Amino acid sequence: MAAKLSDLERTAALMPLRTAGWTELADRDAITKDFVFADFVTAFSWMSAIALEAEKRDHHPEWSNVYKTVTVTLTTHDAGGLTALDIGLATEMERHAANSAA
């Protein structure tokens, strides 16, 4: 099982993600972001790519899709909060989103 991030690890790991628009939820140990794409097909294609990546990592996001917007929340339920799994998946989401915009 993944270990919850220490305060120092959390601060360092979240710095680049905050710059990319990720925020911490006030009511739980999780991070969230709205990804907005050009259209529904681009959003859904991105979700498909992330679904495959999440399955490989055995770490699945909480997410919803409305037209061209995908809202994502990441936390590691087994650990009771943020872990390196969440940071890794968020980073991968950013990489795929940048490629989707190209």
Coordinates of N, CA and C in Angstrom, one line a residue:
M1 N 0.8 -1.2 0.0 CA 0.0 0.0 0.0 C 0.9 1.2 0.0
A2 N 0.5 2.3 -0.7 CA 1.2 3.5 -0.8 C 1.0 4.3 0.5
A3 N 2.1 5.0 0.9 CA 2.1 5.7 2.2 C 1.7 7.2 1.9
K4 N 0.9 7.7 2.8 CA 0.5 9.1 2.7 C 1.7 10.0 2.7
L5 N 1.7 11.1 2.0 CA 2.8 12.0 1.9 C 3.0 12.7 3.2
S6 N 4.3 12.9 3.6 CA 4.6 13.7 4.7 C 4.3 15.2 4.4
D7 N 4.3 16.1 5.3 CA 4.1 17.5 5.1 C 5.2 18.0 4.1
L8 N 6.4 17.6 4.3 CA 7.5 18.1 3.4 C 7.3 17.6 2.0
E9 N 7.1 16.3 1.9 CA 6.8 15.7 0.6 C 5.6 16.3 -0.1
R10 N 4.6 16.5 0.6 CA 3.4 17.1 0.0 C 3.6 18.5 -0.5
T11 N 4.3 19.3 0.3 CA 4.7 20.7 -0.2 C 5.5 20.7 -1.5
A12 N 6.5 19.9 -1.5 CA 7.3 19.8 -2.7 C 6.6 19.2 -3.9
A13 N 5.8 18.2 -3.7 CA 5.1 17.5 -4.8 C 4.0 18.4 -5.4
L14 N 3.3 19.2 -4.5 CA 2.2 20.0 -5.0 C 2.6 21.3 -5.7
M15 N 3.8 21.7 -5.4 CA 4.2 23.0 -6.0 C 4.0 23.1 -7.5
P16 N 4.6 22.2 -8.3 CA 4.3 22.2 -9.8 C 2.9 22.0 -10.2
L17 N 2.2 21.2 -9.4 CA 0.8 20.9 -9.7 C -0.1 22.2 -9.4
R18 N 0.2 22.9 -8.4 CA -0.5 24.2 -8.1 C -0.4 25.1 -9.3
T19 N 0.8 25.2 -9.8 CA 1.1 26.1 -10.9 C 0.3 25.7 -12.1
A20 N 0.0 24.4 -12.3 CA -0.8 23.8 -13.4 C -2.3 23.9 -13.1
G21 N -2.7 24.5 -12.0 CA -4.1 24.6 -11.7 C -4.8 23.7 -10.7
W22 N -4.0 22.8 -10.2 CA -4.5 21.8 -9.2 C -4.7 22.6 -7.8
T23 N -5.8 22.2 -7.1 CA -6.1 22.8 -5.8 C -6.4 21.7 -4.8
E24 N -6.1 22.0 -3.6 CA -6.4 21.0 -2.5 C -7.9 21.2 -2.1
L25 N -8.6 20.2 -1.8 CA -9.9 20.2 -1.3 C -9.9 20.6 0.2
A26 N -10.8 21.4 0.6 CA -10.8 21.9 2.0 C -11.4 20.8 2.9
D27 N -12.3 19.9 2.4 CA -13.0 19.0 3.3 C -12.4 17.6 3.3
R28 N -11.3 17.3 2.5 CA -10.7 16.0 2.5 C -9.3 16.1 1.9
D29 N -8.5 15.1 2.2 CA -7.1 15.1 1.7 C -7.0 14.6 0.3
A30 N -7.3 15.6 -0.6 CA -7.4 15.3 -2.0 C -7.0 16.5 -2.8
I31 N -6.7 16.3 -4.1 CA -6.5 17.4 -5.0 C -7.5 17.4 -6.2
T32 N -7.8 18.5 -6.8 CA -8.8 18.5 -7.8 C -8.4 19.5 -8.9
K33 N -8.9 19.3 -10.1 CA -8.7 20.2 -11.2 C -9.7 20.0 -12.3
D34 N -10.1 21.1 -12.9 CA -11.0 21.0 -14.1 C -10.1 21.1 -15.3
F35 N -10.2 20.1 -16.2 CA -9.5 20.2 -17.5 C -10.5 20.6 -18.5
V36 N -10.2 21.6 -19.3 CA -11.1 22.1 -20.3 C -10.4 21.9 -21.7
F37 N -11.1 21.2 -22.6 CA -10.6 20.9 -23.9 C -11.3 21.6 -25.0
A38 N -10.9 21.4 -26.2 CA -11.5 22.2 -27.3 C -12.9 21.7 -27.6
D39 N -13.2 20.4 -27.3 CA -14.5 19.9 -27.6 C -14.7 18.6 -26.9
F40 N -15.9 18.0 -27.1 CA -16.2 16.7 -26.4 C -15.3 15.6 -26.8
V41 N -15.0 15.5 -28.1 CA -14.2 14.4 -28.6 C -12.8 14.4 -28.0
T42 N -12.2 15.6 -27.9 CA -10.9 15.8 -27.4 C -10.9 15.4 -25.9
A43 N -11.9 15.8 -25.2 CA -12.0 15.5 -23.7 C -12.2 14.0 -23.5
F44 N -13.0 13.4 -24.3 CA -13.2 12.0 -24.2 C -12.0 11.2 -24.6
S45 N -11.3 11.6 -25.6 CA -10.1 10.9 -26.0 C -9.0 11.0 -24.9
W46 N -8.9 12.2 -24.3 CA -8.0 12.3 -23.1 C -8.4 11.4 -22.0
M47 N -9.7 11.3 -21.7 CA -10.2 10.4 -20.6 C -9.8 8.9 -21.0
S48 N -10.0 8.6 -22.2 CA -9.6 7.2 -22.6 C -8.2 6.9 -22.4
A49 N -7.3 7.8 -22.8 CA -5.9 7.7 -22.6 C -5.5 7.6 -21.1
I50 N -6.2 8.4 -20.3 CA -5.9 8.4 -18.9 C -6.5 7.1 -18.2
A51 N -7.6 6.6 -18.7 CA -8.2 5.4 -18.2 C -7.2 4.2 -18.3
L52 N -6.5 4.2 -19.5 CA -5.6 3.1 -19.7 C -4.4 3.3 -18.8
E53 N -3.9 4.5 -18.6 CA -2.8 4.7 -17.7 C -3.2 4.4 -16.3
A54 N -4.4 4.8 -15.9 CA -4.8 4.5 -14.5 C -4.9 3.0 -14.2
E55 N -5.4 2.3 -15.2 CA -5.5 0.9 -15.1 C -4.1 0.2 -14.9
K56 N -3.1 0.7 -15.7 CA -1.7 0.2 -15.6 C -1.2 0.4 -14.2
R57 N -1.5 1.6 -13.6 CA -1.0 2.0 -12.3 C -1.9 1.4 -11.2
D58 N -3.0 0.8 -11.5 CA -4.0 0.3 -10.5 C -4.3 1.5 -9.6
H59 N -4.6 2.6 -10.1 CA -4.9 3.8 -9.3 C -5.9 4.7 -10.2
H60 N -7.1 4.7 -9.7 CA -8.2 5.3 -10.6 C -8.7 6.6 -10.0
P61 N -8.9 7.6 -10.9 CA -9.4 8.9 -10.5 C -10.9 8.9 -10.2
E62 N -11.3 9.9 -9.4 CA -12.7 10.2 -9.3 C -12.9 11.3 -10.4
W63 N -13.8 11.1 -11.3 CA -13.9 12.2 -12.4 C -15.3 12.2 -13.0
S64 N -15.6 13.3 -13.6 CA -16.8 13.5 -14.3 C -16.6 14.3 -15.6
N65 N -17.4 14.1 -16.6 CA -17.3 14.8 -17.8 C -18.6 15.5 -18.2
V66 N -18.5 16.8 -18.5 CA -19.7 17.5 -19.1 C -19.1 18.2 -20.3
Y67 N -19.6 17.8 -21.5 CA -19.2 18.3 -22.8 C -17.6 18.3 -22.9
K68 N -17.0 19.5 -22.8 CA -15.6 19.6 -23.0 C -14.8 19.7 -21.7
T69 N -15.4 19.6 -20.6 CA -14.8 19.8 -19.3 C -14.8 18.4 -18.5
V70 N -13.6 18.1 -18.0 CA -13.4 16.9 -17.2 C -12.9 17.4 -15.8
T71 N -13.7 17.1 -14.8 CA -13.4 17.4 -13.4 C -12.8 16.2 -12.8
V72 N -11.6 16.3 -12.2 CA -10.8 15.2 -11.6 C -10.5 15.5 -10.2
T73 N -10.7 14.5 -9.3 CA -10.3 14.5 -7.9 C -9.4 13.3 -7.7
L74 N -8.2 13.5 -7.1 CA -7.3 12.4 -6.8 C -7.0 12.3 -5.3
T75 N -7.1 11.1 -4.8 CA -6.7 10.8 -3.4 C -6.5 9.3 -3.4
T76 N -5.8 8.8 -2.5 CA -5.6 7.3 -2.3 C -6.4 6.9 -1.2
H77 N -7.5 6.2 -1.5 CA -8.5 5.9 -0.5 C -7.9 4.9 0.6
D78 N -7.1 3.9 0.1 CA -6.5 3.0 1.0 C -5.6 3.6 2.1
A79 N -4.9 4.8 1.7 CA -4.0 5.4 2.5 C -4.7 6.6 3.3
G80 N -5.9 6.9 2.9 CA -6.6 8.0 3.6 C -6.1 9.4 3.3
G81 N -5.6 9.5 2.1 CA -5.1 10.8 1.6 C -4.2 10.8 0.5
L82 N -3.5 11.9 0.2 CA -2.6 12.0 -0.9 C -1.3 11.1 -0.7
T83 N -1.0 10.5 -1.9 CA 0.3 9.7 -1.9 C 1.0 10.0 -3.2
A84 N 2.1 9.4 -3.4 CA 2.9 9.5 -4.6 C 2.1 9.0 -5.8
L85 N 1.2 8.1 -5.6 CA 0.3 7.6 -6.7 C -0.5 8.7 -7.3
D86 N -1.0 9.6 -6.4 CA -1.9 10.7 -6.9 C -1.0 11.8 -7.6
I87 N 0.2 12.0 -7.1 CA 1.1 13.0 -7.7 C 1.5 12.5 -9.1
G88 N 1.8 11.2 -9.2 CA 2.2 10.6 -10.5 C 1.1 10.6 -11.5
L89 N -0.1 10.3 -11.1 CA -1.3 10.3 -12.0 C -1.6 11.7 -12.4
A90 N -1.5 12.7 -11.5 CA -1.8 14.1 -11.9 C -0.8 14.6 -12.9
T91 N 0.5 14.2 -12.7 CA 1.6 14.6 -13.6 C 1.3 14.0 -15.0
E92 N 0.9 12.8 -15.0 CA 0.6 12.1 -16.3 C -0.6 12.8 -17.0
M93 N -1.6 13.2 -16.2 CA -2.7 13.9 -16.8 C -2.3 15.2 -17.4
E94 N -1.4 15.9 -16.7 CA -0.9 17.1 -17.3 C -0.2 16.9 -18.6
R95 N 0.6 15.9 -18.6 CA 1.4 15.5 -19.9 C 0.4 15.2 -21.0
H96 N -0.6 14.4 -20.8 CA -1.5 14.1 -21.8 C -2.4 15.3 -22.2
A97 N -2.7 16.1 -21.3 CA -3.5 17.3 -21.6 C -2.7 18.3 -22.5
A98 N -1.4 18.4 -22.2 CA -0.5 19.2 -23.1 C -0.5 18.7 -24.5
N99 N -0.4 17.4 -24.6 CA -0.4 16.7 -25.9 C -1.7 16.9 -26.6
S100 N -2.8 16.9 -25.9 CA -4.1 17.0 -26.5 C -4.4 18.4 -27.0
A101 N -3.7 19.4 -26.4 CA -3.9 20.8 -26.9 C -3.0 21.0 -28.1
A102 N -2.1 20.2 -28.4 CA -1.1 20.4 -29.5 C -1.8 20.2 -30.8

